[in-house]
Coordinates of C-alpha atoms and ligand atoms in Angstrom, one line a residue:
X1 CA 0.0 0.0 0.0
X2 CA 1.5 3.6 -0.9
X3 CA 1.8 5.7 2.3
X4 CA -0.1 8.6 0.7
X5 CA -3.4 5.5 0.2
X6 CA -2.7 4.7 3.5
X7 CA -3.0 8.0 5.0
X8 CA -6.3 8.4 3.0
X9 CA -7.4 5.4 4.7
X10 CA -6.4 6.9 7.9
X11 CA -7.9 9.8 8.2
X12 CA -10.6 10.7 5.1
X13 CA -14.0 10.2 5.0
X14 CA -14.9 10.9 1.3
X15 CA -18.4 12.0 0.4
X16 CA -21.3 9.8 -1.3
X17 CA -19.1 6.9 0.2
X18 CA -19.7 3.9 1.5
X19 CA -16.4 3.8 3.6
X20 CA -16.7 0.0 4.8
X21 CA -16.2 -0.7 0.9
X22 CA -13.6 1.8 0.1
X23 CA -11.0 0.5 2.7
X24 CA -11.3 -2.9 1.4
X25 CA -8.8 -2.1 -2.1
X26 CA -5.5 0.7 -2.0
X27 CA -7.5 4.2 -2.8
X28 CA -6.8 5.6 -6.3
X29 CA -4.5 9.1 -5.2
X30 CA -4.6 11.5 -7.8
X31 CA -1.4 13.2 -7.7
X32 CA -1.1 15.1 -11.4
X33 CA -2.7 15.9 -14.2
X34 CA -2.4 17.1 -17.7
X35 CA -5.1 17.9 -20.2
X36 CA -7.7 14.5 -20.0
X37 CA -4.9 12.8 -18.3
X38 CA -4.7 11.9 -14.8
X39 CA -1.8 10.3 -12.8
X40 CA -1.7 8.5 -10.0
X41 CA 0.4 7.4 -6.7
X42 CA 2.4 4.6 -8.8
X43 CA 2.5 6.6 -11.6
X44 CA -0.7 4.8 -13.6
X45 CA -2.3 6.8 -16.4
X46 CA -6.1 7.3 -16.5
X47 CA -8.4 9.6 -19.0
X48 CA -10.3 11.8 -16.6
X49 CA -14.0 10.6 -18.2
X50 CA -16.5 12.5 -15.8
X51 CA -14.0 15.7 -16.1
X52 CA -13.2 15.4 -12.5
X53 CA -17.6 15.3 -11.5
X54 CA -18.0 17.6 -13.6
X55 CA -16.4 20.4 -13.5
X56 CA -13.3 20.2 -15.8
X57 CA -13.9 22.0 -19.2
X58 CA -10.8 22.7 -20.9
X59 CA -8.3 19.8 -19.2
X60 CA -5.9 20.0 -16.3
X61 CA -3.1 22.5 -16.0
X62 CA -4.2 24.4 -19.0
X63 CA -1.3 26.8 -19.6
X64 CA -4.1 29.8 -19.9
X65 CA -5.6 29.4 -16.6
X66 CA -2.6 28.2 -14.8
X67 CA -0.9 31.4 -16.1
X68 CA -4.1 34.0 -14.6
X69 CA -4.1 32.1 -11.1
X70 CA -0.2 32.3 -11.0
X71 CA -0.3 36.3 -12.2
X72 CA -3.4 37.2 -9.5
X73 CA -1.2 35.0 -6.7
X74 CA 1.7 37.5 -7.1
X75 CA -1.3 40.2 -6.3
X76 CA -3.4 38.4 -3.4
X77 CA -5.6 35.0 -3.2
X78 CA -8.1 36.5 -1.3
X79 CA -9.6 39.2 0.8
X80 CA -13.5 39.7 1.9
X81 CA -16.2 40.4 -0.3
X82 CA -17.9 42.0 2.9
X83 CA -17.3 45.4 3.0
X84 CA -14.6 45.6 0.2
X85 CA -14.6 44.6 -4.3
X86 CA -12.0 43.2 -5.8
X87 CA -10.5 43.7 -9.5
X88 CA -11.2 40.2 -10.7
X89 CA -14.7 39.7 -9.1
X90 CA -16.0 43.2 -10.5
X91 CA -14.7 41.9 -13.9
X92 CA -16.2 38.5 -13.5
X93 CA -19.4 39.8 -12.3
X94 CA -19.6 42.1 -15.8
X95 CA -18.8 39.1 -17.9
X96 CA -21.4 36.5 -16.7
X97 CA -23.8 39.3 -17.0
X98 CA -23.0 40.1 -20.5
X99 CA -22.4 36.5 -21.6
X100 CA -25.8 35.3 -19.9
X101 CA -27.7 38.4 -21.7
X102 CA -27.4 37.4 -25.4
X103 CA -29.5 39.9 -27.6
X104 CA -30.9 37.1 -29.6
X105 CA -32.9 36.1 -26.4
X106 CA -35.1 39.3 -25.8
X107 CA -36.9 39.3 -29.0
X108 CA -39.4 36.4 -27.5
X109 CA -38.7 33.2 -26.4
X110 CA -41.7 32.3 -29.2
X111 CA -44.3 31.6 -25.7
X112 CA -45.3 35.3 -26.2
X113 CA -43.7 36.3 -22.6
X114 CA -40.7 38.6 -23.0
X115 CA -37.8 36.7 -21.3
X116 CA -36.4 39.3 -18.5
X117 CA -32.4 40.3 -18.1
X118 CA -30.1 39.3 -15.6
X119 CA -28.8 41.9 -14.1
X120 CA -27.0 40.7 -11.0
X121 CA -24.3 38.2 -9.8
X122 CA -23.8 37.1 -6.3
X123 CA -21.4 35.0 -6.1
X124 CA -20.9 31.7 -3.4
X125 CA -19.1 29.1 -3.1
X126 CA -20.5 25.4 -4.9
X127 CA -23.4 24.0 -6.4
X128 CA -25.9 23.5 -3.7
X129 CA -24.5 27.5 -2.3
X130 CA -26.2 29.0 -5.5
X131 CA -29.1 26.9 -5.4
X132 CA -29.4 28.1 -1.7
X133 CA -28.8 31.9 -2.6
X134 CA -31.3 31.2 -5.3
X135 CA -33.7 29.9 -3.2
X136 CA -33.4 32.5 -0.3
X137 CA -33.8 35.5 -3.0
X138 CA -37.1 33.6 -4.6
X139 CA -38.6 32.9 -1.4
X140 CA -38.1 37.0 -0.1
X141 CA -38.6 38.1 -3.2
X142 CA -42.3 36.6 -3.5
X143 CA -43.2 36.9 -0.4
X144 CA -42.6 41.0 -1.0
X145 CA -44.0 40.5 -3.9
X146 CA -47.6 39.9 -2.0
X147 CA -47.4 35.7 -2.7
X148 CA -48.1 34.9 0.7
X149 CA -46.5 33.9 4.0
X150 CA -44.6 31.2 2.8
X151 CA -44.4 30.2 -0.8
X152 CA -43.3 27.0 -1.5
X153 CA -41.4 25.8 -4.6
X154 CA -41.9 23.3 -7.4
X155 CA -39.6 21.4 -8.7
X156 CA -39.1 17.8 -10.7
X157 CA -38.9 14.1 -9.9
X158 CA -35.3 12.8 -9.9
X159 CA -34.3 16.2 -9.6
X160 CA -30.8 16.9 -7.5
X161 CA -30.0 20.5 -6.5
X162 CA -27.3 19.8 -3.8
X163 CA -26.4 18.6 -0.9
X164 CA -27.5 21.2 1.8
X165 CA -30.7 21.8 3.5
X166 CA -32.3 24.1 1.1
X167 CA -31.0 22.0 -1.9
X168 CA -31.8 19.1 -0.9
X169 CA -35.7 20.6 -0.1
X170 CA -35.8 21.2 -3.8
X171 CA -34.4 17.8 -4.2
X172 CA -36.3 14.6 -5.5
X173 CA -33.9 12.2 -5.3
X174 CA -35.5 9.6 -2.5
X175 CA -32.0 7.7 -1.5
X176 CA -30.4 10.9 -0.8
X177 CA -32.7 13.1 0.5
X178 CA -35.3 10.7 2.6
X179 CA -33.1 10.0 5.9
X180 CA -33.1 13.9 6.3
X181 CA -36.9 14.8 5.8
X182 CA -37.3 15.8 9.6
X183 CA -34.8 18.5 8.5
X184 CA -36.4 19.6 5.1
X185 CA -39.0 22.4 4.2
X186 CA -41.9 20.8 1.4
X187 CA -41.6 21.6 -1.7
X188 CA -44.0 20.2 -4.8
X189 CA -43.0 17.7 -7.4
X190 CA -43.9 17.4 -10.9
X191 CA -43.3 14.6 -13.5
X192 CA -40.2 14.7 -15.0
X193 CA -39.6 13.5 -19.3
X194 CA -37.8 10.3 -18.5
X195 CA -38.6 9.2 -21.6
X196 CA -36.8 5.9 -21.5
X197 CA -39.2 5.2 -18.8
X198 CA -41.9 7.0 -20.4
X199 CA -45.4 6.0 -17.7
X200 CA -47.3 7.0 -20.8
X201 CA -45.4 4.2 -22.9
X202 CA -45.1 7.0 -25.5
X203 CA -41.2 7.5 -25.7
X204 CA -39.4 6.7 -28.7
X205 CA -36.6 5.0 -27.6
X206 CA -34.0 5.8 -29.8
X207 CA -33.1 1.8 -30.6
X208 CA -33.2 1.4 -34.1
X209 CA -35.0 -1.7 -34.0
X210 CA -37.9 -0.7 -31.1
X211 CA -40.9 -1.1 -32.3
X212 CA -43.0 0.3 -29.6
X213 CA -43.0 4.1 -30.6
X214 CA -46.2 6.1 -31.1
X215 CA -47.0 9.5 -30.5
X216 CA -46.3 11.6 -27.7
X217 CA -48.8 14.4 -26.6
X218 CA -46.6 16.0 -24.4
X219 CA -48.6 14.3 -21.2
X220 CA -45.9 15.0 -19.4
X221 CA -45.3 19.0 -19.4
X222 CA -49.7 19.1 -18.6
X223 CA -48.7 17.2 -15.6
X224 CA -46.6 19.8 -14.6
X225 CA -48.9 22.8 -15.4
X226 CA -51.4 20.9 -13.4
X227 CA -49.1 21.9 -10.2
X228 CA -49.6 25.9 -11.9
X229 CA -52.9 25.6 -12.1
X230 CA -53.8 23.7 -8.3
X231 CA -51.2 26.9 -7.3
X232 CA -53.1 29.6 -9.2
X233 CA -56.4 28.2 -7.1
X234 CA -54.9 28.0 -4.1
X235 CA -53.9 31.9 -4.7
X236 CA -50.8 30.7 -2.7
X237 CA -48.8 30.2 -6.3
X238 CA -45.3 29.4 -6.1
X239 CA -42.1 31.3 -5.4
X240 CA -40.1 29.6 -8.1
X241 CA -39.6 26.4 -10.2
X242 CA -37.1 24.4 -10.3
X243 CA -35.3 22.7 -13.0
X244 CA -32.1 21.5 -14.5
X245 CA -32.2 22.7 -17.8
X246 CA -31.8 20.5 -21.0
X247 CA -30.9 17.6 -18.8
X248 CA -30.8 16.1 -15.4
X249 CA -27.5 14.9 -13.9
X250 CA -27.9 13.0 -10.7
X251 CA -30.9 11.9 -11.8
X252 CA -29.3 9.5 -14.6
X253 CA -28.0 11.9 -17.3
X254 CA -31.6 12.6 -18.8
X255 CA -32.2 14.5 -21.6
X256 CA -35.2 16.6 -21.8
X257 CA -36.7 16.1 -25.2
X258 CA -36.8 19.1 -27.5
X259 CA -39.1 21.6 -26.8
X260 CA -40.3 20.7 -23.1
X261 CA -38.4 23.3 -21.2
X262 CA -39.7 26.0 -23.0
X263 CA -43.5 24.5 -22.7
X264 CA -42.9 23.8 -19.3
X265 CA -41.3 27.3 -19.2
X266 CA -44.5 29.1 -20.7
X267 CA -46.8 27.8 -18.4
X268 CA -44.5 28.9 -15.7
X269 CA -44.7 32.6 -17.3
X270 CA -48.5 32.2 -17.6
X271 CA -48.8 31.4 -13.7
X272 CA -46.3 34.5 -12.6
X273 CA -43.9 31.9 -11.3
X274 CA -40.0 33.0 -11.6
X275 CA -37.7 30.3 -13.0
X276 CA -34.8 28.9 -11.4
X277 CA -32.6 27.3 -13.8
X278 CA -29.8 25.4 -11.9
X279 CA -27.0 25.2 -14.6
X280 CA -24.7 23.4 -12.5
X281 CA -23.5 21.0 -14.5
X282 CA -25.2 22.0 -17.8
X283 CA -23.3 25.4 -17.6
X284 CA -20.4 26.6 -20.1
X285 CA -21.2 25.0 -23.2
X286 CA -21.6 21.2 -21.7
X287 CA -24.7 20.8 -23.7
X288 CA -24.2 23.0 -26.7
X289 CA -24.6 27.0 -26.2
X290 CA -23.0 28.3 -23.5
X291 CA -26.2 27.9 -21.1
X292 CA -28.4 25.3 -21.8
X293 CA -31.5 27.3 -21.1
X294 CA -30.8 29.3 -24.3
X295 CA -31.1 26.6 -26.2
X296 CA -34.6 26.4 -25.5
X297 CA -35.1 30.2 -25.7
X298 CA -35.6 30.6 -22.2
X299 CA -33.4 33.5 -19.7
X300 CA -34.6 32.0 -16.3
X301 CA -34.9 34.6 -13.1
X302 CA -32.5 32.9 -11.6
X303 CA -29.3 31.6 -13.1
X304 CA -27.3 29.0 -10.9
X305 CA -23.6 28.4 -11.9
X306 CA -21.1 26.5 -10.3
X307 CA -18.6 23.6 -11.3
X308 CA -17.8 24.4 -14.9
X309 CA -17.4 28.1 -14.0
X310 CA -13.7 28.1 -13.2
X311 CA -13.1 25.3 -16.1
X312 CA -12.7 23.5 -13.1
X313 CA -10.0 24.6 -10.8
X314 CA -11.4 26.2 -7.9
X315 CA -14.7 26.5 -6.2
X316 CA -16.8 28.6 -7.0
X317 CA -20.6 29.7 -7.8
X318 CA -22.4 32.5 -8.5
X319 CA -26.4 33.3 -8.5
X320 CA -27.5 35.7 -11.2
X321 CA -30.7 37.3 -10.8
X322 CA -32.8 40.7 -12.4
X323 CA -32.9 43.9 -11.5
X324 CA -36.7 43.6 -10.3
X325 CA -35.3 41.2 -7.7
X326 CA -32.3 43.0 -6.6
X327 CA -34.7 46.3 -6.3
X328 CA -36.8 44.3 -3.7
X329 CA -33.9 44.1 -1.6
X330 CA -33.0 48.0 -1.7
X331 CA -34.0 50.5 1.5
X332 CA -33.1 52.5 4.1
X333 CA -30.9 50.8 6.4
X334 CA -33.5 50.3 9.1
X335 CA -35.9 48.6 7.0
X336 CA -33.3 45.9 7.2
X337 CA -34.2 44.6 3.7
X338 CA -30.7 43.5 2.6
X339 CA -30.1 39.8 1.7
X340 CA -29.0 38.3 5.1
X341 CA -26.6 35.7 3.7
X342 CA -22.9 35.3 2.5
X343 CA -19.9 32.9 3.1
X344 CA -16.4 33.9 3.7
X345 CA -14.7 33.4 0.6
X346 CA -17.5 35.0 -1.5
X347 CA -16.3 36.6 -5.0
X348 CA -12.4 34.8 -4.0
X349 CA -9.6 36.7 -6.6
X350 CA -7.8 33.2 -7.5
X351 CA -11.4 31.9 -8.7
X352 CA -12.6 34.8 -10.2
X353 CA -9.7 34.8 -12.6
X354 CA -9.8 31.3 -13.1
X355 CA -13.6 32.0 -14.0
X356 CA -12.6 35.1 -16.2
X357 CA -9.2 33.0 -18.4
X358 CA -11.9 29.6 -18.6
X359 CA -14.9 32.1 -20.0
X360 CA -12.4 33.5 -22.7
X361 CA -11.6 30.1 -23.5
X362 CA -14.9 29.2 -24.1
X363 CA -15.4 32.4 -26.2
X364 CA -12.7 31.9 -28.2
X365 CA -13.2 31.1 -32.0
X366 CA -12.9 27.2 -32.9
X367 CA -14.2 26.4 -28.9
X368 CA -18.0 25.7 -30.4
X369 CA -16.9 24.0 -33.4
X370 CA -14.1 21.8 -31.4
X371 CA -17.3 21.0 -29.3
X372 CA -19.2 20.2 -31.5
X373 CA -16.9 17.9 -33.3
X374 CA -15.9 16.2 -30.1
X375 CA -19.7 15.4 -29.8
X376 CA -20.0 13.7 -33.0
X377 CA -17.0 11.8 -32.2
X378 CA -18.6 10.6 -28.8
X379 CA -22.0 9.9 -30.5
X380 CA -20.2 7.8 -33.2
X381 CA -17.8 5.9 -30.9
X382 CA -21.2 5.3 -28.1
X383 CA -22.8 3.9 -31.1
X384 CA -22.2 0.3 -31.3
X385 CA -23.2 -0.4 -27.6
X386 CA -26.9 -0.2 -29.2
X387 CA -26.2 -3.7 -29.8
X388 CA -25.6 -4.7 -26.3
X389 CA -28.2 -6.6 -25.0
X390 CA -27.5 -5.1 -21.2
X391 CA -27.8 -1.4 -23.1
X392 CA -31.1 -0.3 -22.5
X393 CA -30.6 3.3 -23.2
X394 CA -28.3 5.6 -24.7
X395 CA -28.5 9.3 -24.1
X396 CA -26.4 12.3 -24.8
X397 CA -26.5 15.9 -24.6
X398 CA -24.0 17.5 -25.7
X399 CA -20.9 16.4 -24.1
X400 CA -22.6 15.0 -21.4
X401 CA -23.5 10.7 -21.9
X402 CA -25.4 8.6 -20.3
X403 CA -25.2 4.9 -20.8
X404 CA -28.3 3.4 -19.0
X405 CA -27.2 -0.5 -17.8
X406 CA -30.5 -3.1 -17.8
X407 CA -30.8 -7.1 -16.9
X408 CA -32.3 -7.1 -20.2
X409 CA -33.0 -4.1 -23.3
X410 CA -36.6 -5.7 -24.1
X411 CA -38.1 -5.3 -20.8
X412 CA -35.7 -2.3 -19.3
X413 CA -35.6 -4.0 -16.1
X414 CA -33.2 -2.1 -14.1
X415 CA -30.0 -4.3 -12.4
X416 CA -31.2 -3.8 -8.7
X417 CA -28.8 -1.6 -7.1
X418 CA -27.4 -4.0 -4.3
X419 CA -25.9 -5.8 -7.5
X420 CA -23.9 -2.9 -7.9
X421 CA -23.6 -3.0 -11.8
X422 CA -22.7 0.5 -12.2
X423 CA -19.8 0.4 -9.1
X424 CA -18.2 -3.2 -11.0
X425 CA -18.2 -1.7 -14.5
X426 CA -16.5 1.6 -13.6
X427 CA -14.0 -0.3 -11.5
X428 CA -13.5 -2.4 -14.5
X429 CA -13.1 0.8 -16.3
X430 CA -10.2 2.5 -13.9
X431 CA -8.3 -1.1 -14.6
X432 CA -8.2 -0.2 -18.4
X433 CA -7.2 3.6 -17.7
X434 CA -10.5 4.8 -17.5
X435 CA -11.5 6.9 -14.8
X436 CA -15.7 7.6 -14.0
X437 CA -18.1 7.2 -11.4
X438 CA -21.6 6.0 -12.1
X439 CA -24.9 7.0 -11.0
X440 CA -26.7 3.6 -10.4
X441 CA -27.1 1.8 -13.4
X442 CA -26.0 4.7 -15.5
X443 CA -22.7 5.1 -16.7
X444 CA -21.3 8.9 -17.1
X445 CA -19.3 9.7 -20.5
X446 CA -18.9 13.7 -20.0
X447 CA -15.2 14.4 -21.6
X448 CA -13.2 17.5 -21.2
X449 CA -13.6 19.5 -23.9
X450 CA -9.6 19.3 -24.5
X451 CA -10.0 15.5 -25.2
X452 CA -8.9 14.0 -28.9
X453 CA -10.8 11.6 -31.0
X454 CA -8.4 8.8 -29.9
X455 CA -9.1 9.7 -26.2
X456 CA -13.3 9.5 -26.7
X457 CA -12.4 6.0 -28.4
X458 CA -10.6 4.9 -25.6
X459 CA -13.3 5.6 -22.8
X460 CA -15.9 3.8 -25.0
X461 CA -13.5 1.1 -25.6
X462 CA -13.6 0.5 -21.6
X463 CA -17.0 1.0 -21.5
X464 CA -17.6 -2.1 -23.6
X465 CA -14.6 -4.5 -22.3
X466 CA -15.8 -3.4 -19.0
X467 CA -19.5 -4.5 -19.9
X468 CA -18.3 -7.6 -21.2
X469 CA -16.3 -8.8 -18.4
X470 CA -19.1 -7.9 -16.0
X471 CA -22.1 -8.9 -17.6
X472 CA -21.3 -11.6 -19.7
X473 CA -20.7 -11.8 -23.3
X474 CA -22.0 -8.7 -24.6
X475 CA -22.9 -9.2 -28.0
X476 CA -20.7 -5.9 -29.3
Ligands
PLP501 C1 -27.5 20.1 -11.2 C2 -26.7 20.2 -10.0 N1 -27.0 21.2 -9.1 C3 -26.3 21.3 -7.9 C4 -25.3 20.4 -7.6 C5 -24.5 20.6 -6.4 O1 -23.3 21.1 -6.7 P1 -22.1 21.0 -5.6 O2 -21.7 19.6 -5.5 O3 -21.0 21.8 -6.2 O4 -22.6 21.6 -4.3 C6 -25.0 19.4 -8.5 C7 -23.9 18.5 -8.2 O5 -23.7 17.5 -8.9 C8 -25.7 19.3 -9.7 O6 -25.4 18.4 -10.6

């Protein structure tokens, strides 16, 4: 055992972790990286293939970022955000708000309901921080806004928002969130478009032989309007909804079909409800345009960034919000309106400039393209796992793929989980230099955007050895 495993063993408890399993093999220690590649304690090569959870965009120790962080280090790493700005914040703050306002937007998102501007960045510190600032600012906001005492939320099955208490109220993910209900505030849940697992039967599953398809009628997006309407009645309505644009991480890498954000979206707009789009993971151009959202037209109320937003390097999130919101907030000092909330490394100089050198980056001319091109290469390399009999679903995004594991692709009966399908195949996968972490029976393909053809080939490769070895002969 390596001294650095060892100490790991010692003394870490790592998160999502069942720790009774983890100290039964020597720990994987990351100790370098470069680009997709990631070394470890013996000096073992792996491609990073969930960009480090991610959050990677551009690939480790890129010479632009590293070059920003080591220029504001010779300045200062930090000071508070409470009572003082800082150069790279201010900048940082102007460039989310620019990038997130694209003019094309504010025509119409074609619902008829003008989409508003984002006006306003407050910046945290993860994920489930701007979900929480997000939340906070919705709840205030409406219930200034004459929507009642307490306005609750609405959000979507399978939905994960983060791990602390106001995340995980939003949440809808039962094995998470269910030990800590005592703790929780309710929140609503609507159906979500799993269309693999379609209740209405009505999914096309993209299978080339499935014969089962037939029409959808969009059951799903009146099932969430029904929630709008029972809030309307109630004249209680909702402070906010909830969603993961485009697709849904945690909940198994699911794509939204075209089209169903910006129904869903509409109805929203009809009932007066803001929209918080949690862009966590989808943010900075993982499923296409820079924010998901866009894609389907919509600018949200509330714009929740995290992972992606430094390419990666150092934590940080930021909230974005309107001006209507932020002018809710504004009064004399004894009306004590301000927003009551804020952590100590708010608007941090080393992550703000990592933010600022990763946004150029992505702005750059040939970073679409390169995308784009990178997702044809993973779409044509997932491909010939159709044929697997254990593949019942195949669904990507964007950069972001999802490989959905079965007993059996005619009946889609999920592997149950204490078989630990998705655990075996990724640890298959890290034998055969491939590094990922599942979600269930869902294996995640989301490659840095640095990452070559070859590369892409190589994590599929695993995939399918990996599948083989654990499931049997697969057929490929
Ligand atoms: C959509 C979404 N929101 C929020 C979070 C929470 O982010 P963090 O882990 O940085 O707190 C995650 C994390 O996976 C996520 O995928």
């Amino acid at each position: 055992m390596h001294p650095l495993a060892q100490k790991d063993l010692n003394y870490v408890w790592h998160p999502f972790t069942q720790m009774q399993d983890w100290a039964k093999e020597e720990p994987i220690v990351i100790k370098s990286g470069k680009g997709a590649v990631l070394k470890d304690q013996h000096n073992r090569s792996y491609l990073d293939a969930n960009a480090s959870i991610w959050t990677n965009l551009h690939g480790h120790r890129h010479p632009a970022i590293d070059k920003v962080i080591q220029n504001q280090l010779k300045k200062i790493a930090h000071s508070s955000a409470l009572g003082f700005a800082n150069e790279p914040a201010s900048l940082l703050a102007e460039q989310l708000v620019k990038t997130a306002n694209r003019p094309a937007l504010f025509k119409d998102a074609g619902s008829g309901y003008k989409n508003p501007k984002l006006g306003k960045v407050f910046f945290s510190d993860d994920g489930s921080t701007a979900l929480e600032v997000a939340l906070k600012l919705a709840y205030e906001h409406a219930r200034r806004s004459g929507k009642g005492h307490r306005p609750k939320f609405l959000s979507i099955d399978h939905a994960y928002h983060g791990d602390t208490i106001g995340a995980v109220s939003v949440g809808q993910v039962d094995l998470f969130h269910k030990s800590f209900s005592g703790l929780l505030f309710s929140s609503d849940k609507a159906m979500s478009p799993y269309c693999y697992r379609c209740p209405f039967n009505k999914a096309k599953p993209e299978r080339a032989d499935a014969r089962d398809y037939r029409k959808c009628n969009w059951e799903c997006v009146g099932k969430v309007g029904q929630h709008f309407e029972a809030g309307q009645k109630k004249k209680t309505n909702y402070a906010g909804f909830v969603f993961e644009p485009v697709v849904q991480g945690v909940a198994g890498m699911v794509g939204q079909p075209e089209g169903w954000l910006k129904r869903v979206a509409t109805l929203a707009r009809q009932a007066e409800v803001p929209l918080i789009a949690d862009e966590v993971m989808t943010g900075f151009g993982r499923t296409g345009s820079i924010f998901a959202s866009h894609q389907e037209g919509i600018q949200p109320d509330f714009l929740c960034l995290a992972k992606g937003l430094t390419g990666g390097y150092l934590p940080m999130a930021a909230t974005l919000t309107t001006q209507a919101v932020y002018e809710n907030f504004l009064g004399p000092y004894d009306s004590f309106k301000s927003f009551f909330h804020g952590h100590s490394y708010t608007g941090n100089q080393l992550g703000a400039s990592a933010a600022l050198a990763s946004l150029g980056l992505l702005k750059k001319t040939g970073s679409a393209p390169g995308r784009r091109k990178l997702q044809q290469h993973l779409k044509q390399s997932l491909a010939p796992l159709w044929k697997s009999p254990f593949v019942g679903d195949i669904r990507q995004s964007g950069l972001v793929a999802g490989i959905e594991l079965v007993e059996d692709w005619r009946t889609r009966k999920p592997w149950p989980i204490q078989k630990q399908v998705g655990i075996q195949i990724c640890r298959e996968m890290a034998a055969l230099g491939v590094l990922t972490r599942p979600i269930g029976n869902v294996i995640v393909l989301m490659p840095p955007y640095c990452c070559s053809e070859t590369q892409v080939h190589k994590m599929t490769r695993a995939l399918t050895r990996a599948i083989e070895k654990v499931l049997g002969s697969a057929h490929i």
